Short mmCIF file of C-alpha atoms in Angstrom, two decimals:
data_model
loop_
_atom_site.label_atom_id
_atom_site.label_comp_id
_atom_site.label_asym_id
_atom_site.label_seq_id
_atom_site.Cartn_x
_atom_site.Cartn_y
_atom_site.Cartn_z
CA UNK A 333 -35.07 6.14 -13.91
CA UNK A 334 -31.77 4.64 -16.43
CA UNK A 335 -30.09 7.28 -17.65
CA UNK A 336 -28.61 5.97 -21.16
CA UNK A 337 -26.50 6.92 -23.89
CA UNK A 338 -22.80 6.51 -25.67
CA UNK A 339 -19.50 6.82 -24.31
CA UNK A 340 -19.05 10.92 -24.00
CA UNK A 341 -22.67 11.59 -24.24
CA UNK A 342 -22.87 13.21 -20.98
CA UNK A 343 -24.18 10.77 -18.66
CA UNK A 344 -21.40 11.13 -16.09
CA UNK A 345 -21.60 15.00 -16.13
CA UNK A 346 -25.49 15.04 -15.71
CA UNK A 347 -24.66 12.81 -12.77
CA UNK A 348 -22.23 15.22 -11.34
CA UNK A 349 -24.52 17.74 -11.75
CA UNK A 350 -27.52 16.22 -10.12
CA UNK A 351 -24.80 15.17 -7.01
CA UNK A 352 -23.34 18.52 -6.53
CA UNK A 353 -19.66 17.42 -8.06
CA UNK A 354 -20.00 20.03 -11.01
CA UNK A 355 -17.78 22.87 -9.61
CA UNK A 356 -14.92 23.43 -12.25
CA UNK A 357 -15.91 21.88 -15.74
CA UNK A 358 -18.49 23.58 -17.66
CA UNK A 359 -21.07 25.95 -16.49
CA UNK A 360 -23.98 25.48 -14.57
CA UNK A 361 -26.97 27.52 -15.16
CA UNK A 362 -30.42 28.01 -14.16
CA UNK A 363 -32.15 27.28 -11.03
CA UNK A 364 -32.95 24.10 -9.37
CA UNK A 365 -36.69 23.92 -7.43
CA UNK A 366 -37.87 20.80 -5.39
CA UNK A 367 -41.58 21.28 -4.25
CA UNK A 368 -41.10 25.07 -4.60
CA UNK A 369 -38.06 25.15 -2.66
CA UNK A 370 -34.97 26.51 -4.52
CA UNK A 371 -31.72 24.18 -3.63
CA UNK A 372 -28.29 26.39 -3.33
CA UNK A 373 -25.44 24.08 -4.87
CA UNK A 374 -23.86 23.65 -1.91
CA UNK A 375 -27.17 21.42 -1.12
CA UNK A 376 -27.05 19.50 -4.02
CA UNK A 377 -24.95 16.51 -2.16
CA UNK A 378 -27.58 16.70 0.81
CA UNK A 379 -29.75 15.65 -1.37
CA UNK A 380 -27.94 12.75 -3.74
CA UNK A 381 -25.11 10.33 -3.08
CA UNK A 382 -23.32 8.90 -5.99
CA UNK A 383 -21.82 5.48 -6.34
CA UNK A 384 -18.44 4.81 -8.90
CA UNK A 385 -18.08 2.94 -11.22
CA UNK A 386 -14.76 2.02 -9.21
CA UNK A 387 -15.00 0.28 -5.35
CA UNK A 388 -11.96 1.83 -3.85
CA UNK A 389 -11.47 0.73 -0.03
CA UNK A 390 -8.66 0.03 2.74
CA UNK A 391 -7.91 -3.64 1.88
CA UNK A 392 -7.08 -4.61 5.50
CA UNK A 393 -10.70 -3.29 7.32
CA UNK A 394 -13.56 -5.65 7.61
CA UNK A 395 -16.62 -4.88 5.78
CA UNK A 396 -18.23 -3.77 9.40
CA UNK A 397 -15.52 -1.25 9.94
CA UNK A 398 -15.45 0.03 6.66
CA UNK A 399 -19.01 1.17 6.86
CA UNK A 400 -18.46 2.65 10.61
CA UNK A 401 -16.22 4.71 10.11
CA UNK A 402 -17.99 5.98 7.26
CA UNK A 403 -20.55 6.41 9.59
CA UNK A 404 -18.50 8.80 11.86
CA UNK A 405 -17.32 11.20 9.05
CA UNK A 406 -20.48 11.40 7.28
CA UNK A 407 -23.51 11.72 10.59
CA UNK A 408 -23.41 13.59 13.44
CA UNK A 409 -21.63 13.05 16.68
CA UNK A 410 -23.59 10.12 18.68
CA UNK A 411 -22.75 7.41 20.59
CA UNK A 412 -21.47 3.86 19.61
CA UNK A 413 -24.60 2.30 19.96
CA UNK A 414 -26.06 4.64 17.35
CA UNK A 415 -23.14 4.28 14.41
CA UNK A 416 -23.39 0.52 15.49
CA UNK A 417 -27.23 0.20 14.65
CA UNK A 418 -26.88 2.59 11.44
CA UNK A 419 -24.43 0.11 10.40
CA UNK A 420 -26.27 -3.10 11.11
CA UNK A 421 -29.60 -1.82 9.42
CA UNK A 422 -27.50 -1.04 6.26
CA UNK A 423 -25.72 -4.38 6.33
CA UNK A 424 -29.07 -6.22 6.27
CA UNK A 425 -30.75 -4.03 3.87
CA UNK A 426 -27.64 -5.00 1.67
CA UNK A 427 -27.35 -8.67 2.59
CA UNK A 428 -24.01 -7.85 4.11
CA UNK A 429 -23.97 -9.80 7.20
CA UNK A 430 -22.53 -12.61 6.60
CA UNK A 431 -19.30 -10.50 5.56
CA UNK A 432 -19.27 -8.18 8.19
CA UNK A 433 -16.27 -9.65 9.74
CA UNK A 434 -14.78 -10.32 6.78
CA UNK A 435 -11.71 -8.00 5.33
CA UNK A 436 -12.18 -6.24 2.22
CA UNK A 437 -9.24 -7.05 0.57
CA UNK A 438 -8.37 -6.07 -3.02
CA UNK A 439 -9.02 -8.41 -6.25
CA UNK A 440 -5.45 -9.34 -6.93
CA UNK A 441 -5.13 -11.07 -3.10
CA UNK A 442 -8.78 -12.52 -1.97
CA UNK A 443 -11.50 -10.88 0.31
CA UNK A 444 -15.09 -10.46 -0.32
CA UNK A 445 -16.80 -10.97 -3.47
CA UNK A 446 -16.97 -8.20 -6.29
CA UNK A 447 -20.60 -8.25 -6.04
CA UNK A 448 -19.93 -7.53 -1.95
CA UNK A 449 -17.98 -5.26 -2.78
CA UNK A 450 -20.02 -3.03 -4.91
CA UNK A 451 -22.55 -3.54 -2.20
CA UNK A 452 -20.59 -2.00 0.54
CA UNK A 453 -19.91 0.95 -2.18
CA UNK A 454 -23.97 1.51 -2.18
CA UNK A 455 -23.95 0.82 1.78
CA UNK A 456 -21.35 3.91 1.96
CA UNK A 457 -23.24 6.35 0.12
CA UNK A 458 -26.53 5.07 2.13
CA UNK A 459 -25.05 5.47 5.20
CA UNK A 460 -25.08 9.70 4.25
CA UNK A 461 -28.76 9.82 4.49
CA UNK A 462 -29.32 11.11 1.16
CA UNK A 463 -32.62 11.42 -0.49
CA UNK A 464 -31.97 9.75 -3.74
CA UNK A 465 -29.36 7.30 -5.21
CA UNK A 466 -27.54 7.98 -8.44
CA UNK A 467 -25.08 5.57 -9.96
CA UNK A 468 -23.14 5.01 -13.02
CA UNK A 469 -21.50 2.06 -15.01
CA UNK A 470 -19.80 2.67 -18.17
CA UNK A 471 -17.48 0.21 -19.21
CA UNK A 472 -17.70 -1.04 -22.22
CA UNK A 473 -19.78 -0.51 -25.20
CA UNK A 474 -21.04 -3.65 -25.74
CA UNK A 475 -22.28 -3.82 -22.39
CA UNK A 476 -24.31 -0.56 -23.02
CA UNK A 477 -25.72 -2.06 -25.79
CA UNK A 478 -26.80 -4.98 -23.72
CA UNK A 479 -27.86 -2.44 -21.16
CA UNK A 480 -30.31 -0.73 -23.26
CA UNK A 481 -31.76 -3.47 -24.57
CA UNK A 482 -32.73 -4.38 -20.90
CA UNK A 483 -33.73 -1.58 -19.79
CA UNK A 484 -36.39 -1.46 -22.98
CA UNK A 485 -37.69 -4.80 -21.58
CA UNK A 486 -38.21 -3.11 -17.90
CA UNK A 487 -39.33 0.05 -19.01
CA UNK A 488 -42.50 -1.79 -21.32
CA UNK A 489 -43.28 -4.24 -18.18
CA UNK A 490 -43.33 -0.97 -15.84
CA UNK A 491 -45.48 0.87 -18.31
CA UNK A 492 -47.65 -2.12 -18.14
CA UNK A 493 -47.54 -1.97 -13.98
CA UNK A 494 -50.35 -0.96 -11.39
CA UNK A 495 -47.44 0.98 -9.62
CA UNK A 496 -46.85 3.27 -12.92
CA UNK A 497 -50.14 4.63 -13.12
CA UNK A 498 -50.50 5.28 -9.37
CA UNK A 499 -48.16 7.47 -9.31
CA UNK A 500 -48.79 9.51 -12.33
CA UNK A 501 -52.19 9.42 -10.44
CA UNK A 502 -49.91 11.52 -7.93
CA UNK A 503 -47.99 13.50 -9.78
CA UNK A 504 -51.30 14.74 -11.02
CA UNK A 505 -52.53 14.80 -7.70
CA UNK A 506 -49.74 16.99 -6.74
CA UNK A 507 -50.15 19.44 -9.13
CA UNK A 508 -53.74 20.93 -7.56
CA UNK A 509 -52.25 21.18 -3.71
CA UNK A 510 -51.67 24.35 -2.39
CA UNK A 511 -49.15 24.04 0.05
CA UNK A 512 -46.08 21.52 -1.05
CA UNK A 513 -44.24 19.63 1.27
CA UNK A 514 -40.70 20.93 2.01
CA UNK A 515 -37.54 19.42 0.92
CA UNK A 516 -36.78 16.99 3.68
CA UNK A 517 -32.62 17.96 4.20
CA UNK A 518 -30.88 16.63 6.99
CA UNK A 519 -29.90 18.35 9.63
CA UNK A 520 -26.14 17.83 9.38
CA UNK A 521 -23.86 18.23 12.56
CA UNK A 522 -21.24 16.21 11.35
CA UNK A 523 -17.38 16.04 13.29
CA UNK A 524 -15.35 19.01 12.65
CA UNK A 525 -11.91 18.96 11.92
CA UNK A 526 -10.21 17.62 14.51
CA UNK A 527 -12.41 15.19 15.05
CA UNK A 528 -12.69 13.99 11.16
CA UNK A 529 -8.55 14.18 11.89
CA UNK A 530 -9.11 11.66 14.68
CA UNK A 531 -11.25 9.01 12.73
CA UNK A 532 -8.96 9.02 9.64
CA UNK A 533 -5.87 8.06 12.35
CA UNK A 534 -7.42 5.14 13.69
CA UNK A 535 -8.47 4.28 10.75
CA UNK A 536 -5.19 4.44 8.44
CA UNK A 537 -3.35 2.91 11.91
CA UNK A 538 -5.61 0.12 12.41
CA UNK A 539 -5.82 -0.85 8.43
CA UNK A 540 -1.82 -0.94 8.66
CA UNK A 541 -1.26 -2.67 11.63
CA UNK A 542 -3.47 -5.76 9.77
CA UNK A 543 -0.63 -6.02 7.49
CA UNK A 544 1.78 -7.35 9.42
CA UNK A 545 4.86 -7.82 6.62
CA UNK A 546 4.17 -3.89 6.26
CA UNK A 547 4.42 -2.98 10.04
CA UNK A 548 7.69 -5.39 10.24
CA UNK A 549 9.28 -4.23 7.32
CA UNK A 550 8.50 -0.62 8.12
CA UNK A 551 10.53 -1.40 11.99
CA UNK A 552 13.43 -2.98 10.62
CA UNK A 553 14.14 -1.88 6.98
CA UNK A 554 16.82 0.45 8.53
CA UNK A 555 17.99 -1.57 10.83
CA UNK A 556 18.68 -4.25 7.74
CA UNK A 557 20.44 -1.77 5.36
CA UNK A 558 22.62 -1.07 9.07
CA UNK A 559 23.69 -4.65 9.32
CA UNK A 560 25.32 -4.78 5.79
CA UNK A 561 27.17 -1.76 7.36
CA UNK A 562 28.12 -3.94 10.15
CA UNK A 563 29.15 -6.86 8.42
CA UNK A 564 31.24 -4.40 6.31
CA UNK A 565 33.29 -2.57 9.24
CA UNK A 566 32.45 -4.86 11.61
CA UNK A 567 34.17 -1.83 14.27
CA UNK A 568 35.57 2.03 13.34
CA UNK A 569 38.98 2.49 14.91
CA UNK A 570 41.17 4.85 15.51
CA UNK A 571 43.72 4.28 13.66
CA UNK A 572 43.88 6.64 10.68
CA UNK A 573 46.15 4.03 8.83
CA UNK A 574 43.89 1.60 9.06
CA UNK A 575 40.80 4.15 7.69
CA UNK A 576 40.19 5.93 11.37
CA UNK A 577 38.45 8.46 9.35
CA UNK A 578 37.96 7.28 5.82
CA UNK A 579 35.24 4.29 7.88
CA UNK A 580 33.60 6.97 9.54
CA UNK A 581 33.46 9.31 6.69
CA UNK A 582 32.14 6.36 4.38
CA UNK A 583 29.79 5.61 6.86
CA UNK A 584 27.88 8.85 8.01
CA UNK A 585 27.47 9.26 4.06
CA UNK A 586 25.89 5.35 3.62
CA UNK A 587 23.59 6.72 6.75
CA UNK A 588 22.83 9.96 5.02
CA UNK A 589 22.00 8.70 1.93
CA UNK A 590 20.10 6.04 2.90
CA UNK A 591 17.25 6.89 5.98
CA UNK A 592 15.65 9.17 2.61
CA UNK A 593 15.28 6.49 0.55
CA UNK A 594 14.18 3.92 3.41
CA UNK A 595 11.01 6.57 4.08
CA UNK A 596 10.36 6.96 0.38
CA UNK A 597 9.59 3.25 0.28
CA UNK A 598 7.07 3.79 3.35
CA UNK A 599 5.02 6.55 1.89
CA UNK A 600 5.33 4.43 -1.76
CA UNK A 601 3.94 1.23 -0.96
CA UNK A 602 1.24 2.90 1.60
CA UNK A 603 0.39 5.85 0.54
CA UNK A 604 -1.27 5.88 -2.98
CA UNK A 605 -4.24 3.62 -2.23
CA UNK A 606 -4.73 5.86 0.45
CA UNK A 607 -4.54 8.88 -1.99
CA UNK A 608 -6.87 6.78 -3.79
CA UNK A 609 -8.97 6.47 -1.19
CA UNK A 610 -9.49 9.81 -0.40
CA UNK A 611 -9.48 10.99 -4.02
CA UNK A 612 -13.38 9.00 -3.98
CA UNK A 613 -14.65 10.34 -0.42
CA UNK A 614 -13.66 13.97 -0.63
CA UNK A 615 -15.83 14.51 -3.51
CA UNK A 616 -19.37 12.89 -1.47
CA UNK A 617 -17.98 15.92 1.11
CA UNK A 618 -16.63 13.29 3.77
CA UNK A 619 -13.57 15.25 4.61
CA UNK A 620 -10.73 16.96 2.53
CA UNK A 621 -7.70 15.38 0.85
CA UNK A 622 -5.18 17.28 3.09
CA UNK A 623 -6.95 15.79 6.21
CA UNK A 624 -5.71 12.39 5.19
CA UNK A 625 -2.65 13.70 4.29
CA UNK A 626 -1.83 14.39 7.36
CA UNK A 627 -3.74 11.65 9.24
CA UNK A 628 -0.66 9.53 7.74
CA UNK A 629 1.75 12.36 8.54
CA UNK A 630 0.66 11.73 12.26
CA UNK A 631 0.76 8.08 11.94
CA UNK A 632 4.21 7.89 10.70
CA UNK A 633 5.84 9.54 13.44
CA UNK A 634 5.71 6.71 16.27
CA UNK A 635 7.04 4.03 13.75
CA UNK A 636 9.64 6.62 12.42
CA UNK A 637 10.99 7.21 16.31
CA UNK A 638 11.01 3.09 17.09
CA UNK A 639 12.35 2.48 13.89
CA UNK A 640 15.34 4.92 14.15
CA UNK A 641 15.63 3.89 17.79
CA UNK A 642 15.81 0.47 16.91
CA UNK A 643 18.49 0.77 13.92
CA UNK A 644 20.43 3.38 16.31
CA UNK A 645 20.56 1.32 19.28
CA UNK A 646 22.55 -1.74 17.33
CA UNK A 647 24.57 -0.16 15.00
CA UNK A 648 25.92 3.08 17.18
CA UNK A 649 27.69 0.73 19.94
CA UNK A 650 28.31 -1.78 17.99
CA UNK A 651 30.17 -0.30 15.40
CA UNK A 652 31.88 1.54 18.37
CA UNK A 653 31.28 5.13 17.80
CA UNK A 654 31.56 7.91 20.05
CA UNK A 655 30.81 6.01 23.60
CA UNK A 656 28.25 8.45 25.00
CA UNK A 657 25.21 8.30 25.80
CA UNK A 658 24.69 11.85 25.11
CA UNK A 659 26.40 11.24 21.44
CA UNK A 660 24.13 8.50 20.75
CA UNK A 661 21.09 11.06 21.64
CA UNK A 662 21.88 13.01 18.95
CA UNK A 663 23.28 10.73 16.51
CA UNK A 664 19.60 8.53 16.73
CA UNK A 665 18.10 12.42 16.25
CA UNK A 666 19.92 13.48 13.28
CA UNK A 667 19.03 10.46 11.66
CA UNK A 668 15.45 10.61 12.14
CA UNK A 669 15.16 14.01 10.37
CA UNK A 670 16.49 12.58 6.81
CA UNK A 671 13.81 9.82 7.51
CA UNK A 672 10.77 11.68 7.76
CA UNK A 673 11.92 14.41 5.50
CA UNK A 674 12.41 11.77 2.92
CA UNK A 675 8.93 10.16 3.27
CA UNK A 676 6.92 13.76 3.52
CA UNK A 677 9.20 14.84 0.80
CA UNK A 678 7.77 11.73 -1.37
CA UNK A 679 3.84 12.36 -0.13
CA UNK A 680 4.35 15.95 -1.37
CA UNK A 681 5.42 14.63 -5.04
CA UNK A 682 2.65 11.89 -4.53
CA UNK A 683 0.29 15.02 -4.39
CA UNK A 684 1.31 16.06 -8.05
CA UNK A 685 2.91 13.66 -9.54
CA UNK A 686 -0.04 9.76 -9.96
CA UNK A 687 2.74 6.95 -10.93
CA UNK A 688 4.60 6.18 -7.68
CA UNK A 689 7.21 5.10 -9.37
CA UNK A 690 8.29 8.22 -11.12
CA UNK A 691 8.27 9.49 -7.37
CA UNK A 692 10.68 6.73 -6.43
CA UNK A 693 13.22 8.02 -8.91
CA UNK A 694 12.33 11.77 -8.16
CA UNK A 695 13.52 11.17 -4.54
CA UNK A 696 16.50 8.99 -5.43
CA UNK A 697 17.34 11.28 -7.46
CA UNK A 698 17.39 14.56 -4.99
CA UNK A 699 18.62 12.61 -2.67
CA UNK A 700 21.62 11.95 -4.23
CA UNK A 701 21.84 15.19 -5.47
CA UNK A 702 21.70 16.78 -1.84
CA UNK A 703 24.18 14.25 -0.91
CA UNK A 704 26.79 15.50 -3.44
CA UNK A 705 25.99 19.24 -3.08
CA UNK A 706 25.83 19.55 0.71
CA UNK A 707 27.43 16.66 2.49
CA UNK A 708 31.25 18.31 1.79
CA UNK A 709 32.10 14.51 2.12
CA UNK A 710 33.12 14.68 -2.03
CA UNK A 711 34.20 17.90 -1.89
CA UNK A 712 34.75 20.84 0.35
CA UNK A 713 32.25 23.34 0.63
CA UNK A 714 33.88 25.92 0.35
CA UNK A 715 35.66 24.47 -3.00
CA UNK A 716 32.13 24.41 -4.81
CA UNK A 717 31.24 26.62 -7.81
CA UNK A 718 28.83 29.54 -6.11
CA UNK A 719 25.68 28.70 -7.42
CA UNK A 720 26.08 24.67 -6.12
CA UNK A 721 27.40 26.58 -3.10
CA UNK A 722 23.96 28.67 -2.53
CA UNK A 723 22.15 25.63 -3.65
CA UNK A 724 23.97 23.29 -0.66
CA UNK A 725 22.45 25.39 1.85
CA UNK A 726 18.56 24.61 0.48
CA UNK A 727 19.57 20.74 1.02
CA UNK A 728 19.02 19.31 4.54
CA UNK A 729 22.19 16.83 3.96
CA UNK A 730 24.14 19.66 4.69
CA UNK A 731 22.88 20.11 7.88
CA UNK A 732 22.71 16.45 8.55
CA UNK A 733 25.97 15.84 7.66
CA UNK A 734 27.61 18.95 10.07
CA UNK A 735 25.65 17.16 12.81
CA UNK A 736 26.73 13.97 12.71
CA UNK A 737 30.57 15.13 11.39
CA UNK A 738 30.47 17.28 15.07
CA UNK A 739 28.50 14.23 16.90
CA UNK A 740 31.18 11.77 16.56
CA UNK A 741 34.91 13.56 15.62
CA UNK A 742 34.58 16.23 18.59
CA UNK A 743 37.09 15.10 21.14
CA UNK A 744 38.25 11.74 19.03
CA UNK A 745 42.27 11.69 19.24
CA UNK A 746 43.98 9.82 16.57
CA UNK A 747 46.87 7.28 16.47
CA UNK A 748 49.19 6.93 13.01
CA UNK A 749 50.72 3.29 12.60
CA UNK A 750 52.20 1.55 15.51
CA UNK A 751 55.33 2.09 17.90
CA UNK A 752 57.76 3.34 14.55
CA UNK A 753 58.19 6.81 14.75
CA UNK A 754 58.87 6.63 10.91
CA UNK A 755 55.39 6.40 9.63
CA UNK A 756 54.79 9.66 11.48
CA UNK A 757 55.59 11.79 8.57
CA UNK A 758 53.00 9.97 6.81
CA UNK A 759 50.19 12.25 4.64
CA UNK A 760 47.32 10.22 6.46
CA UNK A 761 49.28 11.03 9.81
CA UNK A 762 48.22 15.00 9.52
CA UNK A 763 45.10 14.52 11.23
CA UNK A 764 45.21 13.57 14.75
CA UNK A 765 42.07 15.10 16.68
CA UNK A 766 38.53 15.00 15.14
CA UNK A 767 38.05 18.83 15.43
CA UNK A 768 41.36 19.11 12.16
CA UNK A 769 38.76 16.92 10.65
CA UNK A 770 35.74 19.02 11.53
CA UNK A 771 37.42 22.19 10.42
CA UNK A 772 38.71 20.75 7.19
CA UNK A 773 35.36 19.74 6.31
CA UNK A 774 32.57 21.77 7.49
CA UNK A 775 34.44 24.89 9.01
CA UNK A 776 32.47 26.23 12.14
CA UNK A 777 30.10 23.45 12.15
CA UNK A 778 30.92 22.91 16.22
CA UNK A 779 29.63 26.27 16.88
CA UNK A 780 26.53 25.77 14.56
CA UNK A 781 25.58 22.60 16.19
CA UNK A 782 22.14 23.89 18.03
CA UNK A 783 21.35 25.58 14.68
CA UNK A 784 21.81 22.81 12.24
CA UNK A 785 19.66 20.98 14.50
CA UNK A 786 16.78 23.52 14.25
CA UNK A 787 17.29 24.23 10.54
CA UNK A 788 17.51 20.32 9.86
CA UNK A 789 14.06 19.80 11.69
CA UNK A 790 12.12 22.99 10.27
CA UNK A 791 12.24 21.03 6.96
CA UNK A 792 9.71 18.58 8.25
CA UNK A 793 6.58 21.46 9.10
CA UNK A 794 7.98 23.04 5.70
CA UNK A 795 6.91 19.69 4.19
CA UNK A 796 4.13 18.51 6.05
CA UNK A 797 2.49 22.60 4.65
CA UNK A 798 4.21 22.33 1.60
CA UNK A 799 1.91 18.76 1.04
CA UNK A 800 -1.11 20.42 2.75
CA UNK A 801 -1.02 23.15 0.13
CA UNK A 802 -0.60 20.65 -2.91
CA UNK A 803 -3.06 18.87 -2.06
CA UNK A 804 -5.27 21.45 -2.00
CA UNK A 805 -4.16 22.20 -5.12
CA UNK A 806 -4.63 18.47 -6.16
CA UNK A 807 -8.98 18.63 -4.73
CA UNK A 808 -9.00 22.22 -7.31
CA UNK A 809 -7.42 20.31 -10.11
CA UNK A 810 -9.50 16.99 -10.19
CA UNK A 811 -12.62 18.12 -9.38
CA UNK A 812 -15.25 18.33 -11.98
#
């Protein structure tokens, strides 16, 4: 059966009907019978799968993978062997074998064929067991013109067909039986949550560790932005004549300001095809948006840790801050915070907000604003109008800041100038211990150290449920 007609005709909400996607728009009435057997809506996509018009996949997965892990959220638990022979019959049904090994890619940089590809977009929805197949291609109207002229031609030859008149020979047949055969729905026993959770992991980890400019870039894009810091102070001293404090000052701020911006770019360039992704399989019932939210929330973290590790471990001793190990600890710590909050802060906007880069300026944007309202490194505090004074403490900079402020001036003693006693009466020469410093700036911050550090990380779970929520929000708001 074609289902025809103009561009807003309905053809797309029939379809969405049929499938089971009809939840929001419109109202659905009546009652649905199969054979005598009523179908609850909830049903509906047991019965039907439903192929878009757009083929939206992880570029870096073969065509074999694609379709197994598919496979695993859609059927019920089994072994290997039986996800691996579901896959291979669908793949030769197809004629998809010769590309099984071959990655998807996207159209802009190679892969498989567009004609492959729509064919692993059928293999996907075939690979759900449903009883029927409904599809829809809209794009131009010229091409439904051409369409329906086609279909004309096919529906007169099948008119003309033995195979038409047997079976109105048993629909009429069917019509005099007194017992009708039951709908045939599957009996579903598909993962549950955690282990959907687990699938989407492996599968979001093993599609980015293909690209290997993406995993290399993600590693050392901090560690890059710390070598122009490097370069640029080469070593802090302690010599507040020769910027003892103004270097360190200038540098926990460059730090600060940028570990945010570094995991915005992470969750910009990786996230939104995933979005994408998950947009297209949450509606066939596969799993829900916030599960692969947080499948990349989990993913993150290891790469986050070796990253900041990594940028930590050369700039720390060799810009020749505080020599402790201890220090360095915590200084590697404080840092990572800013760094995930900054990417979980930009999946949460990716949740409401479709261009990515409108995000990108979102998060520059806060992020600079934090940085001004609750570092205390351009002014005090306690100097601040009240209501940028309340609004400091919202910001995790503050907290970031009073960390690494306390990390590496506790117990630093100051010289001023050389051997002449002259330059002692110098204005720069008023601070000689780290703790004048500490108090000037963030005034009890030594004895809030613990705190800060718990405040700084319960941004992250505030995040990570704040996103969970939106995109809950986000499955309401685009669903039909």
């Amino acid at each position: 059966m074609c289902i025809l007609g103009s561009s807003g005709s309905g053809k797309t909400t029939l379809l969405d009907a049929i499938s089971g996607r009809l939840r929001r728009t419109g109202t659905l009435e009546g009652d649905v019978f199969v054979n005598g057997c009523e179908l609850r809506r909830d049903q509906f996509q047991d019965c039907f799968s439903y192929v878009l018009q757009s083929d939206v996949f992880l570029s870096s997965l073969t065509v074999r993978e694609t379709l197994r892990y598919t496979a695993m959220l859609a059927l019920c638990r089994s072994s290997a062997d039986f996800y691996n022979k579901k896959v291979e019959a669908v793949m030769t049904e197809l004629s998809l074998s010769h590309v099984a090994d071959q990655m998807i890619g996207s159209y802009n940089f190679g892969g498989i064929s567009s004609g492959e590809r729509r064919r692993v977009s059928i293999a996907a929805q075939l690979l759900q067991d449903p009883m029927d197949l409904t599809s829809v291609d809209t794009q131009s109207r010229e091409r439904e013109i051409e369409t329906y002229k086609r279909v004309q031609m096919l529906e007169s030859a099948f008119k003309e067909s033995d195979i038409y008149h047997k079976i109105l020979e048993n629909i009429e047949r069917a019509r005099y039986l007194k017992t009708l055969p039951t709908v045939p729905f599957k009996t579903k026993d598909p993962p549950g949550m955690f282990g959907k959770l687990g699938v989407l992991l492996r599968r979001v980890t093993r599609n980015l560790m293909r690209n290997k400019q993406a995993v290399i870039m993600r590693l050392v894009q901090n560690l890059i932005m710390g070598l122009f810091l490097i370069f640029y102070l080469l070593r802090v001293q302690n010599n507040t004549l020769k910027g003892a404090v103004q270097d360190r000052v200038g540098l926990l701020y460059q730090l600060v300001g940028a570990t945010p911006y570094t995991g915005m770019l992470n969750a910009v360039n990786l996230f939104p095809m995933l979005r994408a992704v998950s947009d297209q399989e949450s509606q066939d019932g596969l799993y829900h948006k916030w599960q692969m939210l947080l499948a990349y929330v989990l993913h993150a973290l290891p790469f986050s840790v070796i990253a900041t590790v990594i940028f930590s471990s050369v700039c720390y001793w060799t810009l020749g801050l505080y020599p402790e190990v201890a220090r360095f600890g915590y200084f590697s710590a404080a840092l990572l915070a800013p760094h995930l909050i900054g990417e979980f802060l930009t999946l949460v906007l990716l949740g409401i907000v479709q261009n990515p880069n409108i995000v990108n300026s979102i998060v520059a944007l806060l992020s600079i604003s934090g940085l001004l309202i609750g570092s205390g490194f351009i002014r005090n505090i306690q100097e601040m109008p009240i209501p940028l004074k309340i609004l400091g403490y919202f910001t995790f900079q503050k907290y970031c800041c009073e960390i690494l402020v306390v990390n590496e001036f506790y117990g630093l003693n100051f010289t001023c100038g050389g051997s002449n006693t002259s330059m002692l009466n110098h204005p720069m020469c008023a601070i000689t211990q780290g703790v004048q410093f500490i108090e000037k700036t963030c005034p009890g911050a030594t004895s809030r150290f613990t705190a800060n550090f718990l405040i700084l990380y319960g941004f992250i779970p505030a995040l990570v449920i704040l996103g969970i929520v939106i995109f809950k929000v986000r499955d309401y708001l685009i669903s039909r």
